[in-house]
Amino acid sequence: MTLTGKIPSYLNEAQTITAVLPRNRIKVSLAKGSSDQANAVRGTVERFVFTGSVFNTHVRVIEGLEVRAALTIEEVSMLGEESLHPDSYLELHWRQEDIVFVEDS
Amino acid sequence: MNALGVPRRLWKIIAGHTILTLPVVTLLVLVRLEGLDRNQEIAALDSGARPWRAFLTVSVPQALPGILAGTMIALAISMDEFILTFLVTGSQQTLPLYIFGSLRIRVTHELNAIVAQQRVVLARALVKRPAVLLLDEALGALDLRVRRQMQDELVRIKRSTGTTLVHVTHDQEEACAIADRIAVMKDGLIAQVDTPEALCRAPRSSYVAGFIDAGTIVRGRNTVAEAPSRYPTPT
């Protein structure tokens, strides 16, 4: 999994940099066919939790890494709630500018 | 209306103050009257004294210590919270004023009662007109609904009095709802200070990002592709 983006000016090359994927900026779609899209990753749903305002969808993309996406009620209706249940196979995608690079601390 | 949103007129200050201190005086007098020897008053009546005269000459002297104690306590409250504030600072943002404003809210159920109680606590802290007020987990014990109402109240007080509130909380939503600026602490040091929006949009470290739950944190190897892009690859 490779994340591409522009690092902030206050971070320098010597620092260890970590990426943050904001959950409300990640889009979710059903994984169909093959895909080699940039800024996208596929995985299986581990947990699907309604928090009262959004649905937090935890998708395991590689071993040891779960990416969370916050879906609105409308987005869940469009996708179909049954397709978001655990073990469903989904594709997560984002815009390059949505990734936040921070100092690892 | 002054900055706290209550009337300025002096008689209303006095009325508010009277309402505050009256229960103290009444309680002490009632305690004293509880131990009153009614036989002395009956004896005076049997001796031909008029009821009013018997009350004044027999009962009132017995209740006098309670009346005096209540008056002294009321006076102490006055000196502390009314006269000093009003005369020395010239401020009309006194506790009686604020509480009088609160009392005009109709307390219909527990929610209003708790909020009113919290407002009184805040008013007591604000009566000396502090430049900075530290609130350490002040809303932690309240349920969600009351906490949200108190958050609005804090914002209103902050705007109307100009007092700087330093609010310590572990609740990120609460911090965002109240604060103009949030300082995230790590090991006793400030990790980042920013507006709530800036903090959520652009945390500067993985600690801050994790603390405010900004999203999924991906650690990996950094590789420079072509300036200014980097590729952290999970290991």
Tab-separated table of C-alpha atoms in Angstrom:
chain	number	residue	atom	x	y	z
A	1	MET	CA	0.000	0.000	0.000
A	2	THR	CA	1.475	3.318	-1.051
A	3	LEU	CA	0.184	6.717	-0.028
A	4	THR	CA	1.113	9.708	-2.109
A	5	GLY	CA	0.825	13.333	-1.138
A	6	LYS	CA	2.475	16.632	-0.499
A	7	ILE	CA	4.241	17.023	2.818
A	8	PRO	CA	3.799	20.221	4.837
A	9	SER	CA	6.651	22.705	4.712
A	10	TYR	CA	7.392	22.371	8.455
A	11	LEU	CA	8.364	18.715	8.048
A	12	ASN	CA	11.858	17.979	6.803
A	13	GLU	CA	13.383	14.938	5.207
A	14	ALA	CA	15.182	13.906	8.387
A	15	GLN	CA	11.908	13.417	10.273
A	16	THR	CA	9.984	10.196	10.312
A	17	ILE	CA	6.685	10.981	8.681
A	18	THR	CA	3.354	9.310	9.282
A	19	ALA	CA	0.235	9.521	7.157
A	20	VAL	CA	-3.268	10.176	8.472
A	21	LEU	CA	-6.298	9.133	6.452
A	22	PRO	CA	-9.196	11.270	7.715
A	23	ARG	CA	-12.166	8.937	7.987
A	24	ASN	CA	-14.697	11.496	6.820
A	25	ARG	CA	-12.821	12.077	3.564
A	26	ILE	CA	-12.592	8.449	2.533
A	27	LYS	CA	-15.131	7.293	-0.023
A	28	VAL	CA	-16.361	3.716	-0.106
A	29	SER	CA	-17.563	1.683	-3.037
A	30	LEU	CA	-18.210	-1.966	-3.690
A	31	ALA	CA	-15.087	-3.719	-4.984
A	32	LYS	CA	-15.903	-5.106	-8.419
A	33	GLY	CA	-13.473	-6.436	-11.013
A	34	SER	CA	-9.779	-5.677	-10.836
A	35	SER	CA	-8.407	-2.317	-9.831
A	36	ASP	CA	-5.010	-0.687	-9.881
A	37	GLN	CA	-6.255	2.784	-9.105
A	38	ALA	CA	-3.999	5.280	-7.400
A	39	ASN	CA	-5.189	6.591	-4.049
A	40	ALA	CA	-7.332	3.544	-3.458
A	41	VAL	CA	-7.138	0.316	-1.548
A	42	ARG	CA	-9.308	-2.753	-1.145
A	43	GLY	CA	-10.131	-4.757	1.922
A	44	THR	CA	-12.707	-6.637	3.932
A	45	VAL	CA	-15.068	-5.113	6.455
A	46	GLU	CA	-14.100	-5.971	10.025
A	47	ARG	CA	-16.652	-3.866	11.862
A	48	PHE	CA	-19.572	-1.685	10.879
A	49	VAL	CA	-20.793	0.528	13.723
A	50	PHE	CA	-23.484	3.199	13.822
A	51	THR	CA	-22.350	5.962	16.189
A	52	GLY	CA	-25.586	7.930	16.210
A	53	SER	CA	-24.564	10.318	13.463
A	54	VAL	CA	-22.376	8.303	11.073
A	55	PHE	CA	-21.534	4.685	10.316
A	56	ASN	CA	-17.919	3.877	11.147
A	57	THR	CA	-16.704	1.249	8.738
A	58	HIS	CA	-13.479	-0.551	9.685
A	59	VAL	CA	-11.863	-2.144	6.660
A	60	ARG	CA	-8.821	-4.441	6.985
A	61	VAL	CA	-6.662	-3.593	3.984
A	62	ILE	CA	-3.514	-5.522	4.930
A	63	GLU	CA	-2.594	-7.610	7.932
A	64	GLY	CA	-2.430	-5.335	10.950
A	65	LEU	CA	-3.926	-2.272	9.283
A	66	GLU	CA	-7.568	-1.265	9.466
A	67	VAL	CA	-8.679	1.860	7.649
A	68	ARG	CA	-11.749	3.598	9.031
A	69	ALA	CA	-14.271	5.396	6.872
A	70	ALA	CA	-17.171	7.418	8.233
A	71	LEU	CA	-20.250	7.017	6.084
A	72	THR	CA	-23.341	9.145	6.293
A	73	ILE	CA	-26.787	7.570	6.485
A	74	GLU	CA	-27.359	8.628	2.875
A	75	GLU	CA	-24.117	6.996	1.722
A	76	VAL	CA	-25.048	3.762	3.480
A	77	SER	CA	-28.489	3.822	1.869
A	78	MET	CA	-26.902	4.253	-1.550
A	79	LEU	CA	-24.431	1.403	-1.038
A	80	GLY	CA	-26.950	-0.863	0.672
A	81	GLU	CA	-26.436	-1.712	4.325
A	82	GLU	CA	-26.147	-5.447	3.626
A	83	SER	CA	-23.056	-4.835	1.484
A	84	LEU	CA	-21.241	-3.225	4.403
A	85	HIS	CA	-21.572	-6.063	6.865
A	86	PRO	CA	-18.428	-7.853	8.143
A	87	ASP	CA	-16.465	-9.817	5.520
A	88	SER	CA	-17.835	-7.696	2.675
A	89	TYR	CA	-15.186	-6.696	0.156
A	90	LEU	CA	-14.938	-2.951	-0.419
A	91	GLU	CA	-12.817	-0.395	-2.150
A	92	LEU	CA	-11.735	2.745	-0.318
A	93	HIS	CA	-10.559	5.762	-2.235
A	94	TRP	CA	-9.523	9.297	-1.493
A	95	ARG	CA	-8.068	12.363	-3.113
A	96	GLN	CA	-4.342	12.863	-2.871
A	97	GLU	CA	-4.827	16.175	-1.051
A	98	ASP	CA	-6.972	14.487	1.601
A	99	ILE	CA	-3.999	12.691	3.153
A	100	VAL	CA	-2.405	14.537	6.065
A	101	PHE	CA	1.283	13.940	6.661
A	102	VAL	CA	2.453	14.467	10.212
A	103	GLU	CA	5.562	14.016	12.279
A	104	ASP	CA	5.733	10.576	13.869
A	105	SER	CA	5.763	11.035	17.627
B	1	MET	CA	-28.701	44.566	30.805
B	2	ASN	CA	-25.081	44.242	31.815
B	3	ALA	CA	-22.488	41.844	30.449
B	4	LEU	CA	-23.873	38.903	32.403
B	5	GLY	CA	-27.306	39.484	30.966
B	6	VAL	CA	-29.018	40.647	34.175
B	7	PRO	CA	-30.624	43.949	35.203
B	8	ARG	CA	-28.436	46.844	36.395
B	9	ARG	CA	-30.814	48.563	38.800
B	10	LEU	CA	-29.766	48.656	42.415
B	11	TRP	CA	-33.057	47.553	43.885
B	12	LYS	CA	-32.861	44.385	41.858
B	13	ILE	CA	-29.376	43.734	43.239
B	14	ILE	CA	-30.746	44.137	46.756
B	15	ALA	CA	-33.746	41.948	45.960
B	16	GLY	CA	-31.492	39.254	44.566
B	17	HIS	CA	-29.254	39.508	47.598
B	18	THR	CA	-32.211	39.313	49.979
B	19	ILE	CA	-33.485	36.205	48.234
B	20	LEU	CA	-30.025	34.691	48.660
B	21	THR	CA	-29.578	35.428	52.325
B	22	LEU	CA	-33.174	35.023	53.509
B	23	PRO	CA	-33.012	31.201	53.713
B	24	VAL	CA	-29.918	31.412	55.971
B	25	VAL	CA	-31.581	33.842	58.378
B	26	THR	CA	-34.876	31.935	58.340
B	27	LEU	CA	-33.151	28.624	59.011
B	28	LEU	CA	-31.225	29.946	62.000
B	29	VAL	CA	-34.277	31.643	63.479
B	30	LEU	CA	-36.339	28.482	63.019
B	31	VAL	CA	-33.656	26.393	64.735
B	32	ARG	CA	-33.715	28.807	67.644
B	33	LEU	CA	-37.524	28.853	67.789
B	34	GLU	CA	-37.524	25.051	67.886
B	35	GLY	CA	-36.096	25.183	71.421
B	36	LEU	CA	-38.365	28.011	72.516
B	37	ASP	CA	-39.989	27.602	75.941
B	38	ARG	CA	-43.676	28.279	75.215
B	39	ASN	CA	-44.541	28.101	78.922
B	40	GLN	CA	-42.993	31.518	79.537
B	41	GLU	CA	-45.177	33.096	76.848
B	42	ILE	CA	-48.273	31.298	78.237
B	43	ALA	CA	-47.401	32.523	81.721
B	44	ALA	CA	-47.129	36.074	80.431
B	45	LEU	CA	-50.525	35.755	78.727
B	46	ASP	CA	-52.014	34.332	81.957
B	47	SER	CA	-50.621	37.360	83.795
B	48	GLY	CA	-52.767	39.568	81.556
B	49	ALA	CA	-50.189	40.616	78.945
B	50	ARG	CA	-51.468	41.198	75.434
B	51	PRO	CA	-50.387	38.518	72.883
B	52	TRP	CA	-48.276	40.953	70.847
B	53	ARG	CA	-46.633	42.299	74.015
B	54	ALA	CA	-45.963	38.750	75.279
B	55	PHE	CA	-44.392	37.838	71.942
B	56	LEU	CA	-42.129	40.916	71.933
B	57	THR	CA	-41.020	40.718	75.562
B	58	VAL	CA	-40.787	36.927	75.987
B	59	SER	CA	-40.446	35.101	72.649
B	60	VAL	CA	-38.352	37.563	70.645
B	61	PRO	CA	-35.557	37.787	73.264
B	62	GLN	CA	-35.349	33.989	73.225
B	63	ALA	CA	-35.123	33.928	69.427
B	64	LEU	CA	-32.722	36.877	69.366
B	65	PRO	CA	-29.490	34.829	69.239
B	66	GLY	CA	-30.781	33.035	66.138
B	67	ILE	CA	-31.830	36.311	64.512
B	68	LEU	CA	-28.471	37.898	65.300
B	69	ALA	CA	-26.518	34.878	64.051
B	70	GLY	CA	-28.524	34.821	60.819
B	71	THR	CA	-28.045	38.546	60.346
B	72	MET	CA	-24.309	38.268	60.922
B	73	ILE	CA	-24.002	35.479	58.380
B	74	ALA	CA	-26.121	37.434	55.904
B	75	LEU	CA	-23.909	40.454	56.528
B	76	ALA	CA	-20.785	38.383	55.971
B	77	ILE	CA	-22.187	37.185	52.666
B	78	SER	CA	-23.049	40.779	51.851
B	79	MET	CA	-19.577	42.036	52.680
B	80	ASP	CA	-17.960	39.342	50.608
B	81	GLU	CA	-20.112	39.234	47.555
B	82	PHE	CA	-22.112	42.384	47.378
B	83	ILE	CA	-20.589	45.406	49.078
B	84	LEU	CA	-16.978	44.626	48.239
B	85	THR	CA	-17.752	43.855	44.636
B	86	PHE	CA	-20.161	46.720	44.173
B	87	LEU	CA	-18.356	49.463	46.096
B	88	VAL	CA	-14.690	48.595	45.711
B	89	THR	CA	-14.612	47.479	42.099
B	90	GLY	CA	-17.609	49.514	41.024
B	91	SER	CA	-18.799	46.444	39.208
B	92	GLN	CA	-22.413	45.473	38.993
B	93	GLN	CA	-21.527	41.930	38.002
B	94	THR	CA	-22.293	40.681	41.471
B	95	LEU	CA	-23.353	37.217	42.539
B	96	PRO	CA	-26.821	38.310	43.698
B	97	LEU	CA	-27.350	39.910	40.305
B	98	TYR	CA	-26.319	36.808	38.473
B	99	ILE	CA	-28.282	34.444	40.673
B	100	PHE	CA	-31.312	36.689	40.498
B	101	GLY	CA	-31.051	36.343	36.739
B	102	SER	CA	-30.828	32.578	37.118
B	103	LEU	CA	-33.774	32.440	39.514
B	104	ARG	CA	-36.007	34.000	36.928
B	105	ILE	CA	-35.578	30.821	34.885
B	106	ARG	CA	-38.462	28.556	35.719
B	107	VAL	CA	-36.998	25.376	37.170
B	108	THR	CA	-39.335	22.787	35.762
B	109	HIS	CA	-37.298	19.613	36.069
B	110	GLU	CA	-33.965	18.191	37.071
B	111	LEU	CA	-32.196	19.377	33.928
B	112	ASN	CA	-32.873	23.025	34.625
B	113	ALA	CA	-32.074	22.528	38.304
B	114	ILE	CA	-28.627	21.102	37.539
B	115	VAL	CA	-27.888	23.772	34.963
B	116	ALA	CA	-29.047	26.472	37.372
B	117	GLN	CA	-26.822	24.992	40.082
B	118	GLN	CA	-23.833	24.937	37.735
B	119	ARG	CA	-24.539	28.532	36.726
B	120	VAL	CA	-24.483	29.558	40.364
B	121	VAL	CA	-21.124	27.803	40.833
B	122	LEU	CA	-19.785	29.608	37.792
B	123	ALA	CA	-21.233	32.890	38.987
B	124	ARG	CA	-19.485	32.504	42.320
B	125	ALA	CA	-16.206	32.055	40.472
B	126	LEU	CA	-16.886	35.004	38.180
B	127	VAL	CA	-17.952	37.421	40.898
B	128	LYS	CA	-14.383	38.629	41.503
B	129	ARG	CA	-14.039	39.301	37.792
B	130	PRO	CA	-10.997	37.084	37.228
B	131	ALA	CA	-8.970	37.581	34.073
B	132	VAL	CA	-8.532	33.819	33.768
B	133	LEU	CA	-10.712	31.049	35.144
B	134	LEU	CA	-9.490	27.439	35.320
B	135	LEU	CA	-12.170	24.798	34.847
B	136	ASP	CA	-10.685	21.369	35.537
B	137	GLU	CA	-12.975	18.680	34.111
B	138	ALA	CA	-15.858	20.889	35.251
B	139	LEU	CA	-18.493	19.135	33.152
B	140	GLY	CA	-17.175	15.601	33.514
B	141	ALA	CA	-19.852	14.393	35.934
B	142	LEU	CA	-22.817	15.638	33.895
B	143	ASP	CA	-24.834	13.562	31.489
B	144	LEU	CA	-24.585	14.342	27.777
B	145	ARG	CA	-27.686	16.519	27.522
B	146	VAL	CA	-26.844	18.705	30.507
B	147	ARG	CA	-23.207	18.854	29.458
B	148	ARG	CA	-24.164	20.231	26.043
B	149	GLN	CA	-26.365	22.854	27.664
B	150	MET	CA	-23.513	23.834	29.988
B	151	GLN	CA	-21.130	24.018	27.038
B	152	ASP	CA	-23.429	26.605	25.440
B	153	GLU	CA	-23.580	28.394	28.775
B	154	LEU	CA	-19.776	28.526	29.021
B	155	VAL	CA	-19.509	29.955	25.523
B	156	ARG	CA	-22.118	32.600	26.386
B	157	ILE	CA	-20.352	33.559	29.619
B	158	LYS	CA	-16.979	33.639	27.897
B	159	ARG	CA	-18.304	36.022	25.247
B	160	SER	CA	-20.295	38.244	27.584
B	161	THR	CA	-17.714	38.666	30.365
B	162	GLY	CA	-14.518	38.533	28.331
B	163	THR	CA	-13.017	36.171	30.890
B	164	THR	CA	-10.462	33.719	29.533
B	165	LEU	CA	-11.550	30.188	30.391
B	166	VAL	CA	-8.871	27.502	30.614
B	167	HIS	CA	-10.960	24.363	30.340
B	168	VAL	CA	-9.252	21.033	30.991
B	169	THR	CA	-11.010	18.118	29.340
B	170	HIS	CA	-10.387	14.730	27.783
B	171	ASP	CA	-13.469	15.103	25.616
B	172	GLN	CA	-12.419	16.228	22.146
B	173	GLU	CA	-15.943	17.164	21.102
B	174	GLU	CA	-16.334	19.293	24.206
B	175	ALA	CA	-13.021	21.025	23.540
B	176	CYS	CA	-14.073	21.808	19.971
B	177	ALA	CA	-17.497	23.061	21.097
B	178	ILE	CA	-16.144	25.493	23.689
B	179	ALA	CA	-12.661	26.540	22.715
B	180	ASP	CA	-11.306	29.270	20.489
B	181	ARG	CA	-7.931	27.564	20.738
B	182	ILE	CA	-7.068	24.059	21.857
B	183	ALA	CA	-3.744	23.018	23.357
B	184	VAL	CA	-3.069	19.283	23.182
B	185	MET	CA	-0.762	18.231	26.015
B	186	LYS	CA	1.734	15.379	25.960
B	187	ASP	CA	3.874	14.490	28.980
B	188	GLY	CA	3.228	17.911	30.529
B	189	LEU	CA	4.225	19.805	27.397
B	190	ILE	CA	2.079	21.409	24.735
B	191	ALA	CA	2.217	19.267	21.610
B	192	GLN	CA	0.137	21.652	19.482
B	193	VAL	CA	-1.950	24.793	19.901
B	194	ASP	CA	-4.463	25.663	17.227
B	195	THR	CA	-8.056	26.487	16.495
B	196	PRO	CA	-10.383	23.466	16.613
B	197	GLU	CA	-10.746	23.498	12.826
B	198	ALA	CA	-7.002	23.743	12.189
B	199	LEU	CA	-6.264	21.064	14.750
B	200	CYS	CA	-8.642	18.595	13.122
B	201	ARG	CA	-7.676	19.462	9.561
B	202	ALA	CA	-3.943	19.635	10.085
B	203	PRO	CA	-2.622	17.855	13.163
B	204	ARG	CA	1.143	18.229	13.297
B	205	SER	CA	2.110	14.930	14.860
B	206	SER	CA	0.842	11.381	15.005
B	207	TYR	CA	0.242	11.851	18.752
B	208	VAL	CA	-2.086	14.798	18.159
B	209	ALA	CA	-3.762	13.020	15.240
B	210	GLY	CA	-4.363	9.986	17.429
B	211	PHE	CA	-5.522	12.045	20.399
B	212	ILE	CA	-8.164	13.928	18.435
B	213	ASP	CA	-8.997	10.776	16.471
B	214	ALA	CA	-8.302	12.504	13.175
B	215	GLY	CA	-8.368	9.279	11.205
B	216	THR	CA	-6.404	6.145	10.435
B	217	ILE	CA	-2.724	6.557	11.220
B	218	VAL	CA	-0.464	4.746	8.765
B	219	ARG	CA	3.156	4.290	9.745
B	220	GLY	CA	5.640	3.203	7.165
B	221	ARG	CA	8.777	3.947	5.255
B	222	ASN	CA	9.239	7.371	3.691
B	223	THR	CA	10.491	7.547	0.153
B	224	VAL	CA	10.917	10.716	-1.838
B	225	ALA	CA	9.545	10.235	-5.313
B	226	GLU	CA	9.873	13.682	-6.721
B	227	ALA	CA	9.783	16.812	-4.621
B	228	PRO	CA	7.615	17.583	-2.804
B	229	SER	CA	5.928	14.152	-2.565
B	230	ARG	CA	6.673	11.341	-0.145
B	231	TYR	CA	5.533	7.762	0.079
B	232	PRO	CA	5.179	6.215	3.515
B	233	THR	CA	4.813	2.522	2.905
B	234	PRO	CA	3.484	0.338	5.714
B	235	THR	CA	5.962	-2.273	6.858
